[in-house]
């Protein structure tokens, strides 16, 4: 089937983004929640997404991706007395025991081991305090979250240990781009052999382990302390669509899971992911510049919509819905190789009255149209 690329010769009015919405108010009972498209980052639904909240063990998602990206996964970690005596959930490691960093990260995510989290922090930065400085700097500068400040690597309560549903979704979106993290985050169980016991760790996430089945589930992390209530991060994929759901301060784990399924259903039933393939060639509105993409571009639109593309003279690419509203924009000067072009004679002739010119470009491979 042919793909069509719309080029507007008339210069555009400066672009303003419009939120994609199915105009629905979901009856979720968690105090805060969010569902985003993992590829485009588009928020599909949110409730109190910027409210400062206590994340509990969802903190470990941040600890894990930092350790994966900055550590040597084959290196041995020597467990300290402080780590071994950590309060709360544990993988039961002993002082002086040496365990691979990769194994500790997996155990921390699957069985929510606070002892593993402290051992990782001390190994990565020399002390838990220094690790928190490194982790918060990483989250701010590399993940670009703005409302998160963590005081420990595991999520046990501290009044200053706070984040938001929006920031947790961004942290998970960032982490899910890493193949190793995705593998650990999606594990249902892990053979665990340490000095004190041999067992199989089973994920606490009831959807992931199949206790509360959901089609397409790919990963998850649970959390609970009395001050935070029940917290949950979940990821799911259907076809080309990857979604991330976060719920915070649910009154029970039953509510956390039902809210998560409600968010996923809303995302999968109402929205579609679109992609403009890397190496696609686009043009400015006046055809003075050509742009060859150096990365895939992702956007999200309503299933009922048929979006089109629109470029400005300055190289701003806008995804337009059927109402003529821009639902996503990209600066082609930053995501593509730019070249000056000479406006072809046939194009010049068609510029009478600045009418819209439509070109068929089968080779673009514009997904989602």
GROMACS .gro file of C-alpha atoms in nm:
model
  369
    1UNK     CA    1   0.000   0.000   0.000
    2UNK     CA    2   0.136   0.344  -0.088
    3UNK     CA    3   0.242   0.584   0.183
    4UNK     CA    4   0.170   0.955   0.148
    5UNK     CA    5   0.377   1.241   0.275
    6UNK     CA    6   0.212   1.581   0.297
    7UNK     CA    7   0.432   1.884   0.227
    8UNK     CA    8   0.289   2.225   0.303
    9UNK     CA    9   0.443   2.501   0.091
   10UNK     CA   10   0.280   2.772   0.302
   11UNK     CA   11   0.487   2.866   0.609
   12UNK     CA   12   0.338   2.745   0.935
   13UNK     CA   13   0.217   2.942   1.233
   14UNK     CA   14   0.440   2.851   1.533
   15UNK     CA   15   0.347   2.506   1.659
   16UNK     CA   16   0.176   2.435   1.989
   17UNK     CA   17   0.145   2.077   2.116
   18UNK     CA   18  -0.198   1.926   2.178
   19UNK     CA   19  -0.250   1.643   2.423
   20UNK     CA   20  -0.370   1.315   2.274
   21UNK     CA   21  -0.684   1.218   2.464
   22UNK     CA   22  -0.969   0.972   2.442
   23UNK     CA   23  -1.167   1.206   2.667
   24UNK     CA   24  -1.214   0.950   2.941
   25UNK     CA   25  -1.197   0.980   3.319
   26UNK     CA   26  -1.079   0.645   3.447
   27UNK     CA   27  -1.211   0.537   3.787
   28UNK     CA   28  -0.872   0.441   3.933
   29UNK     CA   29  -0.860   0.433   4.313
   30UNK     CA   30  -0.487   0.473   4.367
   31UNK     CA   31  -0.396   0.822   4.483
   32UNK     CA   32  -0.177   0.875   4.176
   33UNK     CA   33  -0.136   0.693   3.848
   34UNK     CA   34  -0.012   0.727   3.492
   35UNK     CA   35  -0.002   0.532   3.166
   36UNK     CA   36   0.246   0.630   2.894
   37UNK     CA   37   0.353   0.506   2.553
   38UNK     CA   38   0.706   0.379   2.619
   39UNK     CA   39   0.833   0.467   2.270
   40UNK     CA   40   0.700   0.821   2.233
   41UNK     CA   41   0.672   0.909   2.602
   42UNK     CA   42   0.319   1.039   2.544
   43UNK     CA   43   0.104   1.052   2.856
   44UNK     CA   44  -0.221   0.873   2.771
   45UNK     CA   45  -0.386   0.922   3.109
   46UNK     CA   46  -0.277   1.057   3.445
   47UNK     CA   47  -0.409   1.121   3.793
   48UNK     CA   48  -0.199   1.341   4.022
   49UNK     CA   49   0.106   1.252   3.814
   50UNK     CA   50   0.315   1.541   3.955
   51UNK     CA   51   0.215   1.496   4.318
   52UNK     CA   52   0.507   1.424   4.551
   53UNK     CA   53   0.473   1.065   4.673
   54UNK     CA   54   0.663   0.789   4.857
   55UNK     CA   55   0.763   0.514   4.609
   56UNK     CA   56   0.870   0.236   4.848
   57UNK     CA   57   1.057  -0.040   4.659
   58UNK     CA   58   0.989   0.113   4.316
   59UNK     CA   59   1.311   0.298   4.404
   60UNK     CA   60   1.497  -0.019   4.309
   61UNK     CA   61   1.422   0.038   3.940
   62UNK     CA   62   1.647   0.344   3.956
   63UNK     CA   63   1.914   0.162   4.158
   64UNK     CA   64   1.912  -0.124   3.906
   65UNK     CA   65   1.948   0.080   3.587
   66UNK     CA   66   2.223   0.294   3.740
   67UNK     CA   67   2.419  -0.016   3.846
   68UNK     CA   68   2.367  -0.186   3.509
   69UNK     CA   69   2.491   0.115   3.315
   70UNK     CA   70   2.781   0.210   3.544
   71UNK     CA   71   2.900  -0.120   3.690
   72UNK     CA   72   3.087  -0.430   3.577
   73UNK     CA   73   2.821  -0.700   3.581
   74UNK     CA   74   3.075  -0.981   3.631
   75UNK     CA   75   3.248  -0.812   3.925
   76UNK     CA   76   3.220  -0.969   4.268
   77UNK     CA   77   3.051  -0.766   4.541
   78UNK     CA   78   3.163  -0.824   4.900
   79UNK     CA   79   2.862  -0.803   5.132
   80UNK     CA   80   2.907  -0.573   5.433
   81UNK     CA   81   2.757  -0.617   5.780
   82UNK     CA   82   2.536  -0.315   5.716
   83UNK     CA   83   2.397  -0.466   5.397
   84UNK     CA   84   2.339  -0.808   5.552
   85UNK     CA   85   2.144  -0.655   5.844
   86UNK     CA   86   1.912  -0.444   5.626
   87UNK     CA   87   1.553  -0.417   5.745
   88UNK     CA   88   1.257  -0.540   5.543
   89UNK     CA   89   1.253  -0.773   5.245
   90UNK     CA   90   1.573  -0.970   5.194
   91UNK     CA   91   1.758  -1.218   4.976
   92UNK     CA   92   1.944  -1.336   5.290
   93UNK     CA   93   2.306  -1.260   5.207
   94UNK     CA   94   2.581  -1.286   5.467
   95UNK     CA   95   2.865  -1.050   5.572
   96UNK     CA   96   3.182  -1.124   5.376
   97UNK     CA   97   2.997  -1.323   5.111
   98UNK     CA   98   3.101  -1.248   4.751
   99UNK     CA   99   2.825  -1.234   4.490
  100UNK     CA  100   2.828  -1.119   4.127
  101UNK     CA  101   2.686  -0.771   4.072
  102UNK     CA  102   2.452  -0.905   3.803
  103UNK     CA  103   2.306  -1.159   4.045
  104UNK     CA  104   2.247  -0.900   4.315
  105UNK     CA  105   2.067  -0.669   4.070
  106UNK     CA  106   1.843  -0.951   3.951
  107UNK     CA  107   1.770  -1.061   4.309
  108UNK     CA  108   1.694  -0.704   4.412
  109UNK     CA  109   1.437  -0.663   4.134
  110UNK     CA  110   1.278  -1.007   4.160
  111UNK     CA  111   1.267  -1.052   4.538
  112UNK     CA  112   1.298  -0.684   4.634
  113UNK     CA  113   1.601  -0.747   4.853
  114UNK     CA  114   1.690  -0.439   5.059
  115UNK     CA  115   2.014  -0.611   5.159
  116UNK     CA  116   2.105  -0.651   4.791
  117UNK     CA  117   2.028  -0.283   4.725
  118UNK     CA  118   2.266  -0.167   4.999
  119UNK     CA  119   2.537  -0.408   4.886
  120UNK     CA  120   2.505  -0.273   4.531
  121UNK     CA  121   2.520   0.089   4.651
  122UNK     CA  122   2.830   0.033   4.865
  123UNK     CA  123   3.004  -0.153   4.584
  124UNK     CA  124   2.923   0.108   4.320
  125UNK     CA  125   3.016   0.423   4.513
  126UNK     CA  126   3.204   0.317   4.825
  127UNK     CA  127   2.922   0.409   5.061
  128UNK     CA  128   2.545   0.427   5.059
  129UNK     CA  129   2.556   0.804   5.114
  130UNK     CA  130   2.785   0.864   4.815
  131UNK     CA  131   2.575   0.629   4.602
  132UNK     CA  132   2.267   0.838   4.668
  133UNK     CA  133   2.453   1.150   4.551
  134UNK     CA  134   2.558   0.966   4.235
  135UNK     CA  135   2.212   0.820   4.175
  136UNK     CA  136   2.028   1.150   4.219
  137UNK     CA  137   2.272   1.324   3.985
  138UNK     CA  138   2.222   1.047   3.726
  139UNK     CA  139   1.843   1.076   3.751
  140UNK     CA  140   1.854   1.452   3.714
  141UNK     CA  141   2.113   1.485   3.437
  142UNK     CA  142   2.074   1.165   3.234
  143UNK     CA  143   1.712   1.061   3.287
  144UNK     CA  144   1.592   1.423   3.311
  145UNK     CA  145   1.349   1.383   3.600
  146UNK     CA  146   1.273   1.696   3.799
  147UNK     CA  147   1.077   1.599   4.109
  148UNK     CA  148   1.269   1.300   4.246
  149UNK     CA  149   1.504   1.290   4.542
  150UNK     CA  150   1.604   0.952   4.682
  151UNK     CA  151   1.763   0.909   5.026
  152UNK     CA  152   1.836   0.536   5.005
  153UNK     CA  153   1.873   0.271   4.731
  154UNK     CA  154   1.581   0.051   4.840
  155UNK     CA  155   1.281   0.268   4.928
  156UNK     CA  156   1.233   0.215   5.301
  157UNK     CA  157   1.052   0.516   5.439
  158UNK     CA  158   1.224   0.850   5.474
  159UNK     CA  159   1.016   1.167   5.472
  160UNK     CA  160   1.254   1.321   5.217
  161UNK     CA  161   1.259   1.013   4.990
  162UNK     CA  162   1.009   1.129   4.727
  163UNK     CA  163   0.920   1.109   4.361
  164UNK     CA  164   0.614   1.134   4.134
  165UNK     CA  165   0.420   0.899   3.911
  166UNK     CA  166   0.543   1.100   3.612
  167UNK     CA  167   0.910   1.068   3.713
  168UNK     CA  168   0.877   0.694   3.783
  169UNK     CA  169   0.729   0.645   3.436
  170UNK     CA  170   1.024   0.836   3.285
  171UNK     CA  171   1.276   0.634   3.487
  172UNK     CA  172   1.114   0.310   3.372
  173UNK     CA  173   1.097   0.431   3.011
  174UNK     CA  174   1.470   0.507   3.027
  175UNK     CA  175   1.551   0.174   3.192
  176UNK     CA  176   1.349  -0.034   2.946
  177UNK     CA  177   1.576   0.079   2.663
  178UNK     CA  178   1.849  -0.133   2.823
  179UNK     CA  179   1.843  -0.499   2.719
  180UNK     CA  180   1.988  -0.628   3.047
  181UNK     CA  181   1.737  -0.434   3.255
  182UNK     CA  182   1.448  -0.563   3.041
  183UNK     CA  183   1.567  -0.919   3.095
  184UNK     CA  184   1.579  -0.883   3.475
  185UNK     CA  185   1.260  -0.677   3.496
  186UNK     CA  186   1.069  -0.946   3.308
  187UNK     CA  187   1.200  -1.247   3.503
  188UNK     CA  188   0.937  -1.448   3.688
  189UNK     CA  189   1.190  -1.648   3.890
  190UNK     CA  190   1.560  -1.689   3.956
  191UNK     CA  191   1.764  -1.981   4.089
  192UNK     CA  192   1.931  -1.843   4.403
  193UNK     CA  193   2.228  -2.019   4.561
  194UNK     CA  194   2.412  -1.831   4.837
  195UNK     CA  195   2.595  -1.930   5.155
  196UNK     CA  196   2.287  -1.952   5.376
  197UNK     CA  197   2.031  -2.107   5.144
  198UNK     CA  198   1.951  -2.249   4.803
  199UNK     CA  199   1.612  -2.159   4.664
  200UNK     CA  200   1.425  -2.010   4.371
  201UNK     CA  201   1.328  -1.646   4.402
  202UNK     CA  202   0.980  -1.571   4.269
  203UNK     CA  203   0.871  -1.226   4.158
  204UNK     CA  204   0.631  -1.046   4.391
  205UNK     CA  205   0.444  -0.898   4.092
  206UNK     CA  206   0.121  -1.098   4.067
  207UNK     CA  207   0.048  -1.013   3.704
  208UNK     CA  208   0.401  -1.100   3.591
  209UNK     CA  209   0.405  -1.437   3.767
  210UNK     CA  210   0.064  -1.527   3.625
  211UNK     CA  211  -0.142  -1.512   3.943
  212UNK     CA  212  -0.347  -1.231   3.788
  213UNK     CA  213  -0.289  -1.291   3.415
  214UNK     CA  214  -0.282  -1.007   3.165
  215UNK     CA  215  -0.208  -1.045   2.794
  216UNK     CA  216   0.123  -0.888   2.695
  217UNK     CA  217   0.274  -0.827   3.041
  218UNK     CA  218   0.654  -0.788   3.010
  219UNK     CA  219   0.778  -0.672   3.349
  220UNK     CA  220   0.697  -0.527   3.686
  221UNK     CA  221   0.804  -0.412   4.032
  222UNK     CA  222   0.603  -0.394   4.351
  223UNK     CA  223   0.643  -0.175   4.657
  224UNK     CA  224   0.492  -0.128   4.999
  225UNK     CA  225   0.559   0.056   5.322
  226UNK     CA  226   0.278   0.183   5.542
  227UNK     CA  227   0.343   0.547   5.450
  228UNK     CA  228   0.342   0.480   5.075
  229UNK     CA  229   0.058   0.231   5.052
  230UNK     CA  230   0.080  -0.020   4.768
  231UNK     CA  231   0.289   0.095   4.473
  232UNK     CA  232   0.331  -0.072   4.137
  233UNK     CA  233   0.519  -0.033   3.808
  234UNK     CA  234   0.415  -0.257   3.518
  235UNK     CA  235   0.506  -0.285   3.151
  236UNK     CA  236   0.313  -0.452   2.871
  237UNK     CA  237   0.342  -0.495   2.494
  238UNK     CA  238   0.089  -0.574   2.225
  239UNK     CA  239   0.199  -0.563   1.863
  240UNK     CA  240   0.410  -0.250   1.812
  241UNK     CA  241   0.276  -0.078   2.122
  242UNK     CA  242   0.473  -0.070   2.450
  243UNK     CA  243   0.301   0.077   2.756
  244UNK     CA  244   0.420   0.167   3.106
  245UNK     CA  245   0.175   0.194   3.397
  246UNK     CA  246   0.252   0.335   3.742
  247UNK     CA  247   0.015   0.340   4.039
  248UNK     CA  248   0.097   0.496   4.375
  249UNK     CA  249  -0.063   0.476   4.720
  250UNK     CA  250  -0.332   0.220   4.650
  251UNK     CA  251  -0.521   0.114   4.965
  252UNK     CA  252  -0.458  -0.254   4.885
  253UNK     CA  253  -0.262  -0.463   4.639
  254UNK     CA  254  -0.593  -0.570   4.485
  255UNK     CA  255  -0.667  -0.207   4.400
  256UNK     CA  256  -0.314  -0.151   4.265
  257UNK     CA  257  -0.350  -0.442   4.022
  258UNK     CA  258  -0.705  -0.359   3.915
  259UNK     CA  259  -0.600   0.003   3.851
  260UNK     CA  260  -0.303  -0.119   3.648
  261UNK     CA  261  -0.522  -0.341   3.429
  262UNK     CA  262  -0.765  -0.053   3.383
  263UNK     CA  263  -0.482   0.174   3.268
  264UNK     CA  264  -0.346  -0.088   3.028
  265UNK     CA  265  -0.691  -0.156   2.881
  266UNK     CA  266  -0.744   0.215   2.826
  267UNK     CA  267  -0.408   0.249   2.649
  268UNK     CA  268  -0.439  -0.054   2.425
  269UNK     CA  269  -0.804   0.004   2.335
  270UNK     CA  270  -0.778   0.374   2.247
  271UNK     CA  271  -0.429   0.449   2.118
  272UNK     CA  272  -0.183   0.343   1.851
  273UNK     CA  273   0.192   0.391   1.821
  274UNK     CA  274   0.332   0.542   1.502
  275UNK     CA  275   0.686   0.548   1.369
  276UNK     CA  276   0.873   0.739   1.100
  277UNK     CA  277   1.158   0.513   1.000
  278UNK     CA  278   1.523   0.607   1.034
  279UNK     CA  279   1.679   0.718   0.701
  280UNK     CA  280   1.345   0.855   0.575
  281UNK     CA  281   1.393   1.168   0.363
  282UNK     CA  282   1.177   1.470   0.441
  283UNK     CA  283   1.165   1.826   0.310
  284UNK     CA  284   1.103   2.170   0.454
  285UNK     CA  285   0.779   2.342   0.353
  286UNK     CA  286   0.955   2.562   0.096
  287UNK     CA  287   1.161   2.265  -0.024
  288UNK     CA  288   1.483   2.456   0.045
  289UNK     CA  289   1.619   2.183   0.275
  290UNK     CA  290   1.607   1.805   0.277
  291UNK     CA  291   1.635   1.602   0.596
  292UNK     CA  292   1.751   1.242   0.625
  293UNK     CA  293   1.655   1.102   0.965
  294UNK     CA  294   1.933   0.956   1.178
  295UNK     CA  295   1.695   0.791   1.425
  296UNK     CA  296   1.343   0.649   1.432
  297UNK     CA  297   1.079   0.900   1.538
  298UNK     CA  298   0.784   0.783   1.748
  299UNK     CA  299   0.447   0.938   1.820
  300UNK     CA  300   0.110   0.828   1.955
  301UNK     CA  301  -0.238   0.890   1.817
  302UNK     CA  302  -0.595   0.784   1.876
  303UNK     CA  303  -0.689   0.463   1.698
  304UNK     CA  304  -0.982   0.650   1.543
  305UNK     CA  305  -0.751   0.919   1.399
  306UNK     CA  306  -0.554   0.921   1.073
  307UNK     CA  307  -0.262   1.157   1.133
  308UNK     CA  308  -0.071   1.344   0.865
  309UNK     CA  309   0.272   1.508   0.852
  310UNK     CA  310   0.341   1.879   0.814
  311UNK     CA  311   0.675   2.061   0.787
  312UNK     CA  312   0.764   2.425   0.834
  313UNK     CA  313   1.023   2.634   0.650
  314UNK     CA  314   1.237   2.609   0.964
  315UNK     CA  315   1.234   2.227   0.961
  316UNK     CA  316   0.980   2.162   1.236
  317UNK     CA  317   0.798   1.837   1.160
  318UNK     CA  318   0.449   1.822   1.311
  319UNK     CA  319   0.219   1.521   1.340
  320UNK     CA  320  -0.133   1.652   1.277
  321UNK     CA  321  -0.459   1.491   1.381
  322UNK     CA  322  -0.776   1.506   1.174
  323UNK     CA  323  -0.883   1.824   1.351
  324UNK     CA  324  -0.571   1.996   1.222
  325UNK     CA  325  -0.409   2.001   1.567
  326UNK     CA  326  -0.044   1.913   1.622
  327UNK     CA  327  -0.010   1.615   1.856
  328UNK     CA  328   0.369   1.583   1.833
  329UNK     CA  329   0.655   1.783   1.687
  330UNK     CA  330   1.022   1.721   1.607
  331UNK     CA  331   1.298   1.963   1.518
  332UNK     CA  332   1.448   1.799   1.211
  333UNK     CA  333   1.762   2.010   1.252
  334UNK     CA  334   1.848   1.802   1.561
  335UNK     CA  335   1.734   1.452   1.455
  336UNK     CA  336   1.836   1.448   1.088
  337UNK     CA  337   2.118   1.527   0.847
  338UNK     CA  338   2.032   1.855   0.672
  339UNK     CA  339   2.111   1.950   0.313
  340UNK     CA  340   2.021   2.250   0.102
  341UNK     CA  341   1.810   2.168  -0.203
  342UNK     CA  342   1.702   2.351  -0.515
  343UNK     CA  343   1.327   2.376  -0.555
  344UNK     CA  344   1.237   2.162  -0.863
  345UNK     CA  345   1.063   2.339  -1.149
  346UNK     CA  346   0.742   2.128  -1.123
  347UNK     CA  347   0.711   2.236  -0.761
  348UNK     CA  348   0.754   2.602  -0.849
  349UNK     CA  349   0.469   2.582  -1.098
  350UNK     CA  350   0.238   2.435  -0.836
  351UNK     CA  351   0.295   2.718  -0.589
  352UNK     CA  352   0.007   2.918  -0.738
  353UNK     CA  353  -0.205   3.049  -0.450
  354UNK     CA  354   0.017   2.855  -0.207
  355UNK     CA  355  -0.200   2.546  -0.247
  356UNK     CA  356  -0.123   2.222  -0.065
  357UNK     CA  357   0.087   1.985  -0.273
  358UNK     CA  358   0.061   1.614  -0.207
  359UNK     CA  359   0.341   1.374  -0.304
  360UNK     CA  360   0.339   0.999  -0.300
  361UNK     CA  361   0.658   0.870  -0.138
  362UNK     CA  362   0.636   0.487  -0.115
  363UNK     CA  363   0.989   0.449   0.019
  364UNK     CA  364   0.940   0.647   0.341
  365UNK     CA  365   0.801   0.358   0.541
  366UNK     CA  366   0.595   0.582   0.766
  367UNK     CA  367   0.457   0.344   1.026
  368UNK     CA  368   0.119   0.418   1.178
  369UNK     CA  369  -0.053   0.562   0.871
   0.00000   0.00000   0.00000
